[in-house]
mmCIF file of C-alpha atoms in Angstrom:
data_model
loop_
_atom_site.group_PDB
_atom_site.id
_atom_site.type_symbol
_atom_site.label_atom_id
_atom_site.label_comp_id
_atom_site.label_asym_id
_atom_site.label_seq_id
_atom_site.Cartn_x
_atom_site.Cartn_y
_atom_site.Cartn_z
ATOM 1 C CA MET M 1 -12.107 1.014 -3.589
ATOM 2 C CA LYS M 2 -15.046 3.042 -2.390
ATOM 3 C CA LYS M 3 -13.440 5.130 0.371
ATOM 4 C CA ILE M 4 -9.883 5.947 1.443
ATOM 5 C CA THR M 5 -9.120 7.961 4.558
ATOM 6 C CA ILE M 6 -5.867 9.855 5.001
ATOM 7 C CA VAL M 7 -5.081 10.801 8.593
ATOM 8 C CA GLY M 8 -2.786 13.802 8.479
ATOM 9 C CA ALA M 9 -3.562 16.644 6.068
ATOM 10 C CA GLY M 10 -0.028 17.972 5.860
ATOM 11 C CA ARG M 11 1.944 18.086 2.652
ATOM 12 C CA VAL M 12 2.247 14.314 2.245
ATOM 13 C CA GLY M 13 -1.446 13.815 2.990
ATOM 14 C CA GLU M 14 -2.499 16.598 0.632
ATOM 15 C CA SER M 15 -0.329 15.406 -2.237
ATOM 16 C CA THR M 16 -1.518 11.825 -1.703
ATOM 17 C CA ALA M 17 -5.157 12.917 -1.791
ATOM 18 C CA HIS M 18 -4.580 14.772 -5.035
ATOM 19 C CA ASN M 19 -2.856 11.762 -6.609
ATOM 20 C CA LEU M 20 -5.673 9.425 -5.606
ATOM 21 C CA ALA M 21 -8.341 11.826 -6.861
ATOM 22 C CA LYS M 22 -6.680 12.576 -10.201
ATOM 23 C CA HIS M 23 -6.352 8.871 -10.968
ATOM 24 C CA GLU M 24 -9.841 8.054 -9.626
ATOM 25 C CA THR M 25 -8.368 5.318 -7.451
ATOM 26 C CA CYS M 26 -11.453 5.445 -5.245
ATOM 27 C CA ARG M 27 -14.888 7.065 -5.111
ATOM 28 C CA GLU M 28 -14.267 9.107 -1.954
ATOM 29 C CA VAL M 29 -11.223 10.525 -0.157
ATOM 30 C CA MET M 30 -11.587 11.638 3.451
ATOM 31 C CA LEU M 31 -8.849 13.857 4.916
ATOM 32 C CA ILE M 32 -8.653 14.011 8.711
ATOM 33 C CA ASP M 33 -6.443 16.309 10.780
ATOM 34 C CA ILE M 34 -6.479 17.821 14.268
ATOM 35 C CA LYS M 35 -6.081 21.352 12.887
ATOM 36 C CA GLU M 36 -9.498 22.947 12.444
ATOM 37 C CA GLY M 37 -10.267 23.984 8.888
ATOM 38 C CA VAL M 38 -7.083 22.504 7.426
ATOM 39 C CA PRO M 39 -8.457 19.186 6.103
ATOM 40 C CA GLN M 40 -11.704 20.872 5.020
ATOM 41 C CA GLY M 41 -9.847 23.576 3.106
ATOM 42 C CA THR M 42 -7.404 21.114 1.586
ATOM 43 C CA ALA M 43 -10.212 18.840 0.410
ATOM 44 C CA LEU M 44 -12.126 21.740 -1.106
ATOM 45 C CA ASP M 45 -9.047 23.047 -2.896
ATOM 46 C CA ILE M 46 -8.401 19.650 -4.498
ATOM 47 C CA GLN M 47 -12.102 19.206 -5.295
ATOM 48 C CA GLU M 48 -12.084 22.455 -7.248
ATOM 49 C CA SER M 49 -9.378 21.050 -9.529
ATOM 50 C CA ALA M 50 -11.733 18.240 -10.632
ATOM 51 C CA PRO M 51 -13.039 20.007 -13.758
ATOM 52 C CA ILE M 52 -9.458 20.682 -14.872
ATOM 53 C CA TYR M 53 -8.074 17.217 -14.163
ATOM 54 C CA ASP M 54 -11.362 15.570 -15.153
ATOM 55 C CA PHE M 55 -12.040 13.350 -12.139
ATOM 56 C CA ASP M 56 -15.232 12.405 -10.282
ATOM 57 C CA THR M 57 -13.661 11.442 -6.957
ATOM 58 C CA ARG M 58 -15.292 13.335 -4.091
ATOM 59 C CA LEU M 59 -13.175 14.767 -1.284
ATOM 60 C CA ALA M 60 -14.101 15.870 2.223
ATOM 61 C CA GLY M 61 -12.257 16.985 5.336
ATOM 62 C CA SER M 62 -12.876 16.416 9.027
ATOM 63 C CA ASN M 63 -11.378 16.878 12.486
ATOM 64 C CA ASP M 64 -13.095 13.780 13.848
ATOM 65 C CA LEU M 65 -11.613 10.317 13.406
ATOM 66 C CA LYS M 66 -15.070 8.725 13.441
ATOM 67 C CA ASP M 67 -15.514 10.071 9.907
ATOM 68 C CA MET M 68 -13.190 7.338 8.660
ATOM 69 C CA ALA M 69 -16.176 4.962 8.987
ATOM 70 C CA GLY M 70 -16.664 2.807 5.913
ATOM 71 C CA SER M 71 -13.076 3.169 4.699
ATOM 72 C CA ASN M 72 -11.433 0.391 2.728
ATOM 73 C CA MET M 73 -7.991 1.864 3.406
ATOM 74 C CA VAL M 74 -6.619 4.166 6.118
ATOM 75 C CA VAL M 75 -3.342 5.913 5.345
ATOM 76 C CA ILE M 76 -1.507 7.292 8.372
ATOM 77 C CA THR M 77 0.775 10.228 7.640
ATOM 78 C CA ALA M 78 0.131 12.051 10.933
ATOM 79 C CA GLY M 79 2.931 12.796 13.374
ATOM 80 C CA VAL M 80 5.856 15.134 13.833
ATOM 81 C CA PRO M 81 8.334 15.407 10.964
ATOM 82 C CA ARG M 82 12.043 15.189 11.601
ATOM 83 C CA LYS M 83 14.182 18.283 11.434
ATOM 84 C CA PRO M 84 17.631 18.674 9.825
ATOM 85 C CA GLY M 85 20.140 16.573 11.739
ATOM 86 C CA MET M 86 17.480 14.242 13.187
ATOM 87 C CA SER M 87 17.166 10.568 12.354
ATOM 88 C CA ARG M 88 13.813 8.926 11.705
ATOM 89 C CA SER M 89 14.154 7.158 15.065
ATOM 90 C CA ASP M 90 14.339 10.499 16.889
ATOM 91 C CA VAL M 91 10.599 11.040 16.402
ATOM 92 C CA LEU M 92 9.586 7.560 17.573
ATOM 93 C CA ASP M 93 8.101 8.352 20.993
ATOM 94 C CA THR M 94 5.881 11.187 19.784
ATOM 95 C CA ASN M 95 4.706 9.454 16.646
ATOM 96 C CA LEU M 96 4.062 6.168 18.447
ATOM 97 C CA ALA M 97 1.551 7.860 20.760
ATOM 98 C CA VAL M 98 -0.151 9.468 17.759
ATOM 99 C CA LEU M 99 -0.262 6.140 15.916
ATOM 100 C CA TYR M 100 -1.811 4.249 18.824
ATOM 101 C CA GLY M 101 -4.608 6.803 19.114
ATOM 102 C CA ILE M 102 -5.403 6.532 15.411
ATOM 103 C CA VAL M 103 -5.252 2.733 15.277
ATOM 104 C CA ASP M 104 -7.634 2.484 18.226
ATOM 105 C CA GLU M 105 -10.133 4.595 16.282
ATOM 106 C CA VAL M 106 -9.663 2.487 13.143
ATOM 107 C CA LYS M 107 -10.606 -0.595 15.158
ATOM 108 C CA LYS M 108 -13.791 1.172 16.294
ATOM 109 C CA HIS M 109 -14.926 2.853 13.095
ATOM 110 C CA ALA M 110 -13.261 1.043 10.157
ATOM 111 C CA PRO M 111 -12.397 -2.476 11.352
ATOM 112 C CA GLN M 112 -12.422 -3.850 7.794
ATOM 113 C CA ALA M 113 -9.892 -1.306 6.519
ATOM 114 C CA MET M 114 -6.305 -1.989 5.520
ATOM 115 C CA LEU M 115 -3.635 0.121 7.199
ATOM 116 C CA LEU M 116 -0.882 1.849 5.232
ATOM 117 C CA ILE M 117 1.697 3.446 7.541
ATOM 118 C CA VAL M 118 3.779 6.371 6.293
ATOM 119 C CA SER M 119 4.826 8.166 9.494
ATOM 120 C CA ASN M 120 8.395 7.628 10.677
ATOM 121 C CA PRO M 121 10.109 5.501 11.799
ATOM 122 C CA VAL M 122 7.934 3.527 9.418
ATOM 123 C CA ASP M 123 9.327 0.026 10.044
ATOM 124 C CA VAL M 124 8.728 0.299 13.795
ATOM 125 C CA LEU M 125 5.356 2.034 13.490
ATOM 126 C CA THR M 126 4.119 -0.564 11.003
ATOM 127 C CA TYR M 127 4.977 -3.277 13.528
ATOM 128 C CA ALA M 128 3.284 -1.276 16.293
ATOM 129 C CA ALA M 129 0.153 -0.801 14.161
ATOM 130 C CA TRP M 130 0.005 -4.520 13.383
ATOM 131 C CA LYS M 131 0.310 -5.469 17.048
ATOM 132 C CA ARG M 132 -2.123 -2.793 18.266
ATOM 133 C CA SER M 133 -4.763 -3.520 15.638
ATOM 134 C CA GLY M 134 -4.691 -7.297 15.706
ATOM 135 C CA PHE M 135 -5.289 -7.199 11.933
ATOM 136 C CA GLU M 136 -3.990 -9.845 9.541
ATOM 137 C CA ARG M 137 -0.442 -9.146 8.452
ATOM 138 C CA ARG M 138 -1.515 -8.826 4.826
ATOM 139 C CA HIS M 139 -3.690 -5.846 5.794
ATOM 140 C CA VAL M 140 -0.978 -3.816 7.579
ATOM 141 C CA PHE M 141 2.038 -2.499 5.674
ATOM 142 C CA GLY M 142 4.287 0.504 5.388
ATOM 143 C CA MET M 143 5.482 2.765 2.595
ATOM 144 C CA ALA M 144 9.250 2.989 2.183
ATOM 145 C CA GLY M 145 10.642 0.660 -0.457
ATOM 146 C CA VAL M 146 8.660 2.131 -3.347
ATOM 147 C CA LEU M 147 9.993 5.584 -2.458
ATOM 148 C CA ASP M 148 13.577 4.437 -1.880
ATOM 149 C CA SER M 149 13.549 2.418 -5.105
ATOM 150 C CA ALA M 150 12.176 5.396 -7.028
ATOM 151 C CA ARG M 151 14.971 7.551 -5.661
ATOM 152 C CA MET M 152 17.561 4.991 -6.688
ATOM 153 C CA ALA M 153 16.065 4.695 -10.182
ATOM 154 C CA SER M 154 16.060 8.485 -10.501
ATOM 155 C CA PHE M 155 19.725 8.676 -9.572
ATOM 156 C CA VAL M 156 20.625 5.905 -12.036
ATOM 157 C CA ALA M 157 18.828 7.781 -14.831
ATOM 158 C CA LEU M 158 20.523 11.059 -13.906
ATOM 159 C CA GLU M 159 23.959 9.424 -13.755
ATOM 160 C CA THR M 160 23.634 7.540 -17.062
ATOM 161 C CA GLY M 161 21.517 10.015 -19.008
ATOM 162 C CA PHE M 162 19.156 7.228 -20.067
ATOM 163 C CA SER M 163 15.370 7.343 -19.838
ATOM 164 C CA VAL M 164 14.083 6.712 -16.344
ATOM 165 C CA LYS M 165 11.326 4.659 -17.991
ATOM 166 C CA ASP M 166 13.919 1.968 -18.706
ATOM 167 C CA VAL M 167 15.340 1.870 -15.181
ATOM 168 C CA SER M 168 14.284 -0.755 -12.641
ATOM 169 C CA ALA M 169 15.592 -0.625 -9.075
ATOM 170 C CA MET M 170 14.916 -2.413 -5.789
ATOM 171 C CA VAL M 171 15.705 -1.316 -2.226
ATOM 172 C CA LEU M 172 15.206 -3.610 0.767
ATOM 173 C CA GLY M 173 15.682 -3.358 4.523
ATOM 174 C CA GLY M 174 14.780 -0.676 7.023
ATOM 175 C CA HIS M 175 13.867 2.817 5.888
ATOM 176 C CA GLY M 176 17.000 4.559 7.103
ATOM 177 C CA ASP M 177 20.751 4.761 6.735
ATOM 178 C CA THR M 178 21.037 0.958 6.747
ATOM 179 C CA MET M 179 18.630 0.354 3.864
ATOM 180 C CA VAL M 180 19.939 -2.085 1.269
ATOM 181 C CA PRO M 181 19.898 -0.859 -2.355
ATOM 182 C CA MET M 182 20.043 -4.051 -4.403
ATOM 183 C CA THR M 183 22.451 -2.989 -7.135
ATOM 184 C CA ARG M 184 22.663 -6.567 -8.467
ATOM 185 C CA PHE M 185 18.972 -6.401 -9.388
ATOM 186 C CA ALA M 186 19.066 -2.855 -10.832
ATOM 187 C CA THR M 187 18.752 -2.765 -14.610
ATOM 188 C CA ILE M 188 18.344 -0.422 -17.550
ATOM 189 C CA ASN M 189 15.956 -2.072 -20.019
ATOM 190 C CA GLY M 190 16.999 -5.441 -18.611
ATOM 191 C CA ILE M 191 20.749 -4.717 -18.761
ATOM 192 C CA PRO M 192 22.556 -4.687 -15.380
ATOM 193 C CA ILE M 193 23.618 -1.176 -14.394
ATOM 194 C CA ASP M 194 27.272 -2.194 -13.964
ATOM 195 C CA HIS M 195 27.406 -2.479 -17.747
ATOM 196 C CA PHE M 196 27.057 1.311 -17.899
ATOM 197 C CA LEU M 197 28.368 2.522 -14.546
ATOM 198 C CA SER M 198 31.665 2.126 -12.741
ATOM 199 C CA LYS M 199 31.900 0.705 -9.231
ATOM 200 C CA GLU M 200 32.533 4.216 -7.919
ATOM 201 C CA GLN M 201 29.454 5.598 -9.672
ATOM 202 C CA ILE M 202 27.291 2.797 -8.275
ATOM 203 C CA GLU M 203 28.619 3.378 -4.747
ATOM 204 C CA LYS M 204 27.779 7.070 -5.144
ATOM 205 C CA ILE M 205 24.197 6.169 -6.141
ATOM 206 C CA VAL M 206 23.866 3.791 -3.172
ATOM 207 C CA LYS M 207 25.020 6.497 -0.767
ATOM 208 C CA ARG M 208 22.714 9.103 -2.274
ATOM 209 C CA THR M 209 19.770 6.683 -2.124
ATOM 210 C CA ARG M 210 20.359 6.060 1.580
ATOM 211 C CA GLU M 211 20.526 9.785 2.207
ATOM 212 C CA GLY M 212 17.725 10.718 -0.205
ATOM 213 C CA GLY M 213 15.282 11.996 2.399
ATOM 214 C CA ALA M 214 17.959 13.812 4.394
ATOM 215 C CA GLU M 215 19.223 15.516 1.225
ATOM 216 C CA ILE M 216 15.819 17.045 0.527
ATOM 217 C CA LEU M 217 15.357 17.996 4.172
ATOM 218 C CA SER M 218 18.750 19.720 4.276
ATOM 219 C CA LEU M 219 17.880 21.727 1.158
ATOM 220 C CA ARG M 220 14.370 22.734 2.204
ATOM 221 C CA LYS M 221 15.282 23.249 5.872
ATOM 222 C CA THR M 222 11.666 23.387 7.061
ATOM 223 C CA ALA M 223 10.002 20.594 5.075
ATOM 224 C CA SER M 224 10.631 16.958 4.255
ATOM 225 C CA ALA M 225 9.880 15.307 0.927
ATOM 226 C CA TYR M 226 6.210 14.983 0.036
ATOM 227 C CA ASP M 227 5.635 14.679 -3.718
ATOM 228 C CA ALA M 228 7.658 11.486 -4.207
ATOM 229 C CA PRO M 229 6.302 9.872 -1.009
ATOM 230 C CA ALA M 230 2.747 10.688 -2.091
ATOM 231 C CA ALA M 231 3.345 9.155 -5.522
ATOM 232 C CA ALA M 232 4.696 6.027 -3.824
ATOM 233 C CA ILE M 233 1.627 5.771 -1.561
ATOM 234 C CA ALA M 234 -0.704 6.200 -4.521
ATOM 235 C CA SER M 235 1.076 3.476 -6.514
ATOM 236 C CA MET M 236 0.660 0.994 -3.635
ATOM 237 C CA ILE M 237 -3.036 1.781 -3.257
ATOM 238 C CA ASP M 238 -3.563 1.591 -7.022
ATOM 239 C CA ALA M 239 -2.117 -1.931 -7.054
ATOM 240 C CA ILE M 240 -4.607 -2.989 -4.374
ATOM 241 C CA SER M 241 -7.621 -1.085 -5.665
ATOM 242 C CA ARG M 242 -7.230 -2.457 -9.187
ATOM 243 C CA ASN M 243 -6.006 -5.909 -8.105
ATOM 244 C CA ARG M 244 -2.908 -5.563 -10.278
ATOM 245 C CA ARG M 245 -0.769 -8.157 -8.445
ATOM 246 C CA HIS M 246 2.009 -5.629 -8.743
ATOM 247 C CA ILE M 247 5.396 -6.487 -7.199
ATOM 248 C CA LEU M 248 6.425 -3.580 -4.993
ATOM 249 C CA PRO M 249 8.930 -3.266 -2.142
ATOM 250 C CA ALA M 250 7.090 -2.444 1.083
ATOM 251 C CA VAL M 251 7.409 -2.684 4.852
ATOM 252 C CA ALA M 252 5.824 -6.008 5.697
ATOM 253 C CA VAL M 253 5.410 -8.221 8.739
ATOM 254 C CA LEU M 254 7.871 -11.101 8.370
ATOM 255 C CA GLU M 255 6.994 -14.581 9.584
ATOM 256 C CA GLY M 256 10.129 -16.533 8.722
ATOM 257 C CA GLU M 257 10.945 -14.896 5.392
ATOM 258 C CA TYR M 258 14.627 -13.990 5.107
ATOM 259 C CA GLY M 259 15.123 -15.904 8.364
ATOM 260 C CA LEU M 260 13.312 -13.239 10.385
ATOM 261 C CA THR M 261 10.209 -13.265 12.568
ATOM 262 C CA ASP M 262 8.374 -10.728 14.742
ATOM 263 C CA ILE M 263 9.696 -7.749 12.785
ATOM 264 C CA CYS M 264 8.661 -5.443 9.935
ATOM 265 C CA MET M 265 11.141 -4.843 7.128
ATOM 266 C CA GLY M 266 11.196 -3.612 3.563
ATOM 267 C CA VAL M 267 10.880 -6.580 1.171
ATOM 268 C CA PRO M 268 9.362 -7.180 -2.277
ATOM 269 C CA CYS M 269 5.667 -8.017 -2.018
ATOM 270 C CA VAL M 270 2.837 -8.925 -4.376
ATOM 271 C CA PHE M 271 0.020 -6.398 -3.947
ATOM 272 C CA GLY M 272 -3.510 -7.293 -4.962
ATOM 273 C CA GLU M 273 -7.073 -6.824 -3.792
ATOM 274 C CA HIS M 274 -6.363 -8.502 -0.443
ATOM 275 C CA GLY M 275 -3.349 -6.323 0.346
ATOM 276 C CA ILE M 276 -0.016 -8.144 0.574
ATOM 277 C CA GLU M 277 -0.747 -11.432 -1.152
ATOM 278 C CA LYS M 278 2.804 -12.770 -0.982
ATOM 279 C CA VAL M 279 6.230 -11.833 0.338
ATOM 280 C CA ILE M 280 8.915 -12.614 -2.231
ATOM 281 C CA GLU M 281 12.196 -14.008 -0.913
ATOM 282 C CA LEU M 282 15.144 -13.033 -3.069
ATOM 283 C CA PRO M 283 18.328 -15.118 -3.085
ATOM 284 C CA LEU M 284 20.787 -12.835 -1.296
ATOM 285 C CA SER M 285 24.541 -12.915 -1.690
ATOM 286 C CA ALA M 286 26.673 -13.136 1.449
ATOM 287 C CA GLN M 287 27.240 -9.376 1.403
ATOM 288 C CA GLU M 288 23.569 -8.569 0.772
ATOM 289 C CA ALA M 289 22.489 -10.925 3.562
ATOM 290 C CA ALA M 290 24.964 -9.291 5.955
ATOM 291 C CA GLU M 291 23.658 -5.820 5.075
ATOM 292 C CA PHE M 292 20.064 -6.992 5.472
ATOM 293 C CA ARG M 293 20.831 -8.431 8.917
ATOM 294 C CA LYS M 294 22.540 -5.191 9.926
ATOM 295 C CA SER M 295 19.454 -3.261 8.842
ATOM 296 C CA ALA M 296 17.268 -5.663 10.837
ATOM 297 C CA GLU M 297 19.386 -5.083 13.933
ATOM 298 C CA THR M 298 18.775 -1.342 13.627
ATOM 299 C CA VAL M 299 15.018 -1.904 13.421
ATOM 300 C CA ARG M 300 15.102 -4.300 16.371
ATOM 301 C CA ALA M 301 16.913 -1.687 18.467
ATOM 302 C CA ASP M 302 13.923 0.619 18.021
ATOM 303 C CA LEU M 303 11.443 -2.223 18.492
ATOM 304 C CA ALA M 304 13.038 -2.912 21.865
ATOM 305 C CA LYS M 305 11.865 0.529 22.977
ATOM 306 C CA LEU M 306 8.246 -0.514 22.353
ATOM 307 C CA LYS M 307 8.544 -3.469 24.685
ATOM 308 C CA LYS M 308 9.945 -1.597 27.688
#
């Protein structure tokens, strides 16, 4: 990719920019934020690390959304973060207004760009961005599953003591308390995790995965997670930029997959140069299907608010 714009120069945006620059995922990173001086200072700070990390990516900051012009990808992290005790849905109204304003500017200044939504509630905002933009569904997606799956894999490695490099995990559904960690598909070097872990240990990992973001928020008090989300964003963009055809769980627009339409949910997708090139339908057990439907109902409850 030539240019990636990140709207929102907070901690997630900053860490994402640094990840993209260090790995030379694109030629130029543009950081945009409403706070004067913040995106400019953040961009300069990262740029000055180039000789140390040995990258040629150029970074710039702006307070004007028109400077996203020419972007191949626009990442939206802007919005209000949740506070301890809040659900992701509690910030919907505020973040929806912010999202609409940004998407309208993308249509004006970067109509060929793909949209990667990070702001919460991500399932609902991804749907809203798709509807507002009129873009193809393969060009609008949200970050959640990569992060949730990484959290699950981390917890499996911590619980077993084995290398995290050998752990593979998959989380589907909405990005919230009803997400569906797919324990049946979780493996350690190809071996199912129930070979090493008891039912109680696996249930503990599932619970901790669902509460992963809230756990960090409760510890930090004044800040949500940002390093792991940024790494997840960067991995999705890398798969597209380098046409890897990498299978990653992401919030995607569903058009009949898993028996659902007119909704965005976390599902495994093939990412390549055209964005989401395919949605993969996994064969779900009766219990997994029930949990997935329950998660969909939660997302639909928030979607209903958009249509009022």
